[in-house]
CSV table of C-alpha atoms and ligand atoms in Angstrom, one decimal:
chain,number,residue,atom,x,y,z
D,224,UNK,CA,-0.1,0.1,0.1
D,225,UNK,CA,1.3,3.5,-0.9
D,226,UNK,CA,2.1,5.7,2.0
D,227,UNK,CA,0.0,8.8,2.3
D,228,UNK,CA,2.3,11.6,3.0
D,229,UNK,CA,1.2,15.1,4.0
D,230,UNK,CA,3.6,18.1,3.9
D,231,UNK,CA,3.3,20.8,6.5
D,232,UNK,CA,4.6,24.4,5.2
D,233,UNK,CA,4.7,27.9,6.3
D,234,UNK,CA,6.2,30.0,3.5
D,235,UNK,CA,7.6,29.6,-0.1
D,236,UNK,CA,7.5,26.1,-0.2
D,237,UNK,CA,10.8,25.2,-2.3
D,238,UNK,CA,11.3,21.9,-0.4
D,239,UNK,CA,7.5,21.1,-1.2
D,240,UNK,CA,8.6,21.8,-4.8
D,241,UNK,CA,11.5,19.5,-4.5
D,242,UNK,CA,9.2,16.9,-3.5
D,243,UNK,CA,6.6,17.5,-6.3
D,244,UNK,CA,9.5,17.3,-8.6
D,245,UNK,CA,10.8,14.0,-7.5
D,246,UNK,CA,7.3,12.4,-7.3
D,247,UNK,CA,7.1,13.5,-11.1
D,248,UNK,CA,10.5,11.9,-11.8
D,249,UNK,CA,9.0,8.7,-9.9
D,250,UNK,CA,11.6,9.2,-7.1
D,251,UNK,CA,9.3,8.8,-4.2
D,252,UNK,CA,9.0,5.1,-4.5
D,253,UNK,CA,6.1,3.6,-2.3
D,254,UNK,CA,4.5,7.0,-1.3
D,255,UNK,CA,2.2,9.8,-2.5
D,256,UNK,CA,1.8,13.5,-1.8
D,257,UNK,CA,-1.6,13.5,-0.7
D,258,UNK,CA,-2.2,16.8,1.2
D,259,UNK,CA,-0.4,20.0,1.9
D,260,UNK,CA,-1.1,22.0,5.1
D,261,UNK,CA,-0.2,25.4,5.6
D,262,UNK,CA,0.2,27.4,8.9
D,263,UNK,CA,-0.2,30.8,6.9
D,264,UNK,CA,-3.3,31.3,4.8
D,265,UNK,CA,-1.2,33.1,1.8
D,266,UNK,CA,1.7,30.9,1.8
D,267,UNK,CA,3.3,30.4,-1.9
D,268,UNK,CA,3.6,26.8,-1.2
D,269,UNK,CA,-0.2,26.5,-1.3
D,270,UNK,CA,0.0,27.8,-5.0
D,271,UNK,CA,2.6,25.1,-5.6
D,272,UNK,CA,0.3,22.5,-4.3
D,273,UNK,CA,-2.6,23.8,-6.3
D,274,UNK,CA,-0.4,23.7,-9.6
D,275,UNK,CA,0.6,20.1,-8.8
D,276,UNK,CA,-3.1,19.0,-8.1
D,277,UNK,CA,-2.3,18.4,-4.3
D,278,UNK,CA,-5.3,19.5,-2.1
D,279,UNK,CA,-4.1,22.3,0.1
D,280,UNK,CA,-5.5,23.1,3.5
D,281,UNK,CA,-4.8,26.1,5.9
D,282,UNK,CA,-4.5,25.4,9.8
D,283,UNK,CA,-3.3,28.7,10.7
D,284,UNK,CA,-1.6,29.5,13.9
D,285,UNK,CA,-3.4,32.8,14.4
D,286,UNK,CA,-6.8,30.8,14.6
D,287,UNK,CA,-5.6,28.9,17.7
D,288,UNK,CA,-4.8,30.3,21.2
D,289,UNK,CA,-1.6,28.0,21.5
D,290,UNK,CA,0.8,25.9,19.9
D,291,UNK,CA,-0.8,22.8,21.5
D,292,UNK,CA,-4.2,24.0,20.4
D,293,UNK,CA,-2.8,24.4,16.8
D,294,UNK,CA,-1.2,20.9,17.3
D,295,UNK,CA,-4.5,19.1,18.3
D,296,UNK,CA,-6.3,20.8,15.2
D,297,UNK,CA,-3.4,19.5,12.9
D,298,UNK,CA,-3.6,15.9,14.3
D,299,UNK,CA,-7.4,15.9,13.9
D,300,UNK,CA,-6.9,16.8,10.1
D,301,UNK,CA,-3.9,14.5,9.5
D,302,UNK,CA,-5.8,11.5,11.1
D,303,UNK,CA,-9.0,12.3,9.1
D,304,UNK,CA,-6.9,12.3,6.0
D,305,UNK,CA,-5.4,8.9,6.9
D,306,UNK,CA,-1.9,10.1,6.8
D,307,UNK,CA,1.1,7.8,7.0
D,308,UNK,CA,4.0,10.3,6.9
D,309,UNK,CA,4.2,13.9,7.9
D,310,UNK,CA,7.0,16.1,6.7
D,311,UNK,CA,7.8,19.5,8.0
D,312,UNK,CA,9.1,21.5,5.0
D,313,UNK,CA,9.7,25.1,6.2
D,314,UNK,CA,7.1,24.8,9.0
D,315,UNK,CA,7.6,27.4,11.4
D,316,UNK,CA,5.3,26.4,14.2
D,317,UNK,CA,6.8,24.4,17.1
D,318,UNK,CA,4.6,21.4,17.5
D,319,UNK,CA,3.7,19.9,21.0
D,320,UNK,CA,4.0,16.3,22.1
D,321,UNK,CA,0.5,15.3,20.8
D,322,UNK,CA,1.9,15.4,17.3
D,323,UNK,CA,4.8,13.0,18.2
D,324,UNK,CA,2.4,10.7,20.1
D,325,UNK,CA,0.0,10.5,17.3
D,326,UNK,CA,2.7,9.9,14.8
D,327,UNK,CA,5.8,8.1,16.4
D,328,UNK,CA,8.6,7.9,14.2
D,329,UNK,CA,6.4,8.9,11.3
D,330,UNK,CA,7.4,12.8,11.1
D,331,UNK,CA,10.2,14.1,9.1
D,332,UNK,CA,11.8,17.5,9.4
D,333,UNK,CA,14.4,19.3,7.1
D,334,UNK,CA,16.6,21.7,9.0
D,335,UNK,CA,19.1,24.0,7.4
D,336,UNK,CA,22.2,23.1,9.3
D,337,UNK,CA,24.2,20.3,10.3
D,338,UNK,CA,22.5,19.2,13.6
D,339,UNK,CA,23.5,19.3,16.3
D,340,UNK,CA,25.0,22.8,15.3
D,341,UNK,CA,22.8,25.9,14.9
D,342,UNK,CA,19.5,24.2,16.0
D,343,UNK,CA,16.8,24.3,18.6
D,344,UNK,CA,14.5,27.3,19.4
D,345,UNK,CA,15.1,30.3,17.4
D,346,UNK,CA,17.2,28.9,14.9
D,347,UNK,CA,14.9,28.8,11.8
D,348,UNK,CA,15.1,30.3,8.2
D,349,UNK,CA,17.7,33.0,7.6
D,350,UNK,CA,18.5,33.1,11.5
D,351,UNK,CA,20.3,29.8,11.1
D,352,UNK,CA,22.5,31.1,8.5
D,353,UNK,CA,23.2,34.3,10.1
D,354,UNK,CA,24.5,32.5,13.0
D,355,UNK,CA,26.3,29.9,10.9
D,356,UNK,CA,28.2,33.1,9.1
D,357,UNK,CA,28.7,35.0,12.6
D,358,UNK,CA,30.4,31.9,14.1
D,359,UNK,CA,32.6,31.8,11.1
D,360,UNK,CA,32.1,28.0,10.2
D,361,UNK,CA,33.7,26.9,7.0
D,362,UNK,CA,31.0,24.2,6.5
D,363,UNK,CA,27.4,24.0,7.0
D,364,UNK,CA,24.8,22.0,5.4
D,365,UNK,CA,21.3,20.4,5.9
D,366,UNK,CA,19.9,17.5,8.0
D,367,UNK,CA,16.6,15.6,7.7
D,368,UNK,CA,15.7,13.9,11.0
D,369,UNK,CA,12.7,12.2,12.6
D,370,UNK,CA,10.7,14.6,14.8
D,371,UNK,CA,10.7,13.7,18.7
D,372,UNK,CA,9.8,15.8,21.9
D,373,UNK,CA,13.0,17.7,21.6
D,374,UNK,CA,13.1,20.7,19.1
D,375,UNK,CA,15.4,19.5,16.3
D,376,UNK,CA,16.5,16.8,18.6
D,377,UNK,CA,15.1,13.6,16.8
D,378,UNK,CA,17.1,10.7,15.1
D,379,UNK,CA,19.2,11.8,12.2
D,380,UNK,CA,18.1,10.3,8.8
D,381,UNK,CA,20.3,12.0,6.2
D,382,UNK,CA,22.7,14.9,6.4
D,383,UNK,CA,24.8,16.7,3.7
D,384,UNK,CA,27.5,19.3,4.0
D,385,UNK,CA,27.8,22.3,1.9
D,386,UNK,CA,30.9,24.5,1.8
D,387,UNK,CA,30.8,28.3,3.1
D,388,UNK,CA,32.3,30.8,0.7
D,389,UNK,CA,34.2,33.8,1.7
D,390,UNK,CA,31.9,36.3,0.6
D,391,UNK,CA,28.7,34.6,1.7
D,392,UNK,CA,25.6,36.4,2.9
D,393,UNK,CA,22.8,34.6,4.9
D,394,UNK,CA,20.8,34.6,1.8
D,395,UNK,CA,23.5,33.1,-0.5
D,396,UNK,CA,24.4,30.7,2.1
D,397,UNK,CA,20.7,29.8,2.5
D,398,UNK,CA,20.2,29.4,-1.3
D,399,UNK,CA,23.5,27.0,-1.9
D,400,UNK,CA,22.3,24.9,1.2
D,401,UNK,CA,19.0,24.6,-0.4
D,402,UNK,CA,20.0,23.7,-3.9
D,403,UNK,CA,23.1,21.5,-2.9
D,404,UNK,CA,21.4,19.6,0.2
D,405,UNK,CA,18.0,20.3,1.5
D,406,UNK,CA,16.3,19.7,-2.0
D,407,UNK,CA,18.5,16.7,-2.7
D,408,UNK,CA,18.0,14.7,0.9
D,409,UNK,CA,14.4,15.7,1.7
D,410,UNK,CA,13.1,13.9,-1.2
D,411,UNK,CA,15.7,10.8,-0.5
D,412,UNK,CA,14.4,10.5,3.0
D,413,UNK,CA,10.9,10.3,2.2
D,414,UNK,CA,11.5,7.8,-0.4
D,415,UNK,CA,13.5,5.9,2.0
D,416,UNK,CA,10.7,6.1,4.5
D,417,UNK,CA,7.9,5.2,2.2
D,418,UNK,CA,9.8,2.2,1.1
D,419,UNK,CA,10.1,1.1,4.9
D,420,UNK,CA,13.9,1.5,4.7
D,421,UNK,CA,14.3,3.5,7.8
D,422,UNK,CA,14.9,1.6,11.1
D,423,UNK,CA,15.2,3.8,14.2
D,424,UNK,CA,17.7,2.1,16.9
D,425,UNK,CA,17.9,4.6,19.8
D,426,UNK,CA,19.3,7.9,18.4
D,427,UNK,CA,20.7,6.0,15.1
D,428,UNK,CA,18.7,5.5,12.1
D,429,UNK,CA,19.9,2.4,9.9
D,430,UNK,CA,19.1,2.7,6.2
D,431,UNK,CA,18.1,-0.9,5.0
D,432,UNK,CA,18.9,-2.2,1.7
D,433,UNK,CA,16.4,-2.2,-1.1
M,24,LIG,C1,14.3,26.0,4.6
M,24,LIG,O1,15.4,26.4,4.3
M,24,LIG,C2,14.1,25.0,5.7
M,24,LIG,O2,15.1,24.1,5.9
M,24,LIG,C3,13.8,26.0,6.7
M,24,LIG,O3,13.2,27.1,6.3
M,24,LIG,C4,13.3,27.1,4.9
M,24,LIG,C5,11.8,27.0,4.3
M,24,LIG,O4,12.0,27.4,2.8
M,24,LIG,N1,13.2,25.4,7.9
M,24,LIG,C6,13.8,25.6,9.2
M,24,LIG,O5,14.5,26.7,9.6
M,24,LIG,C7,13.0,24.9,10.4
M,24,LIG,N2,13.6,24.9,11.7
M,24,LIG,P1,10.9,26.6,1.9
M,24,LIG,O6,9.7,27.1,2.4
M,24,LIG,O7,11.3,27.4,0.5
M,24,LIG,O8,10.9,25.0,1.9
């Protein structure tokens, strides 16, 4: 049975686009993009979903009194859509434990740094790259990990390093990390999950042979 994938977004949705393109190329083996849920009503990601014929939904943070209330609304939606895998792709709301309890080892997040560097609360979007450049690192990259109750702390599925260049700005570094790392490893990790090839052993994820 093909796994039903929901992608949660908040903004531009270039990682969603990478998943849509990978699906078109037949690279999401054993899974199907089934729903896109945005925390922001006008997010461009919703247009990408519509263009690809994927149903889009809005569960707005501003319509809920707390992150917990928003999480409960999302869980309801995801369960009623019969979702097997939840992908956080530029999703900017910190979900509470009810999400992890509802989808244990079935939520993937893409983070624009090499975890455990430059991650945790407050590290999102361009802030991550500002902090990496401010620290003077020569290498950064991206991580896809399972979501656990600790922010950015779940078992790591895939990572890819990207060189920092001398004249990088947060914007140029963000773009290079997206192109060279995020848009590559996110579809790979989703496909591995859908093929049942990710085995979580404590903090370690083993990738099983096809
Ligand atoms: C991406 O770089 C993603 O890794 C990051 O936000 C950007 C969203 O771009 N996510 C986080 O910082 C989460 N902590 P997109 O909407 O174009 O995919």
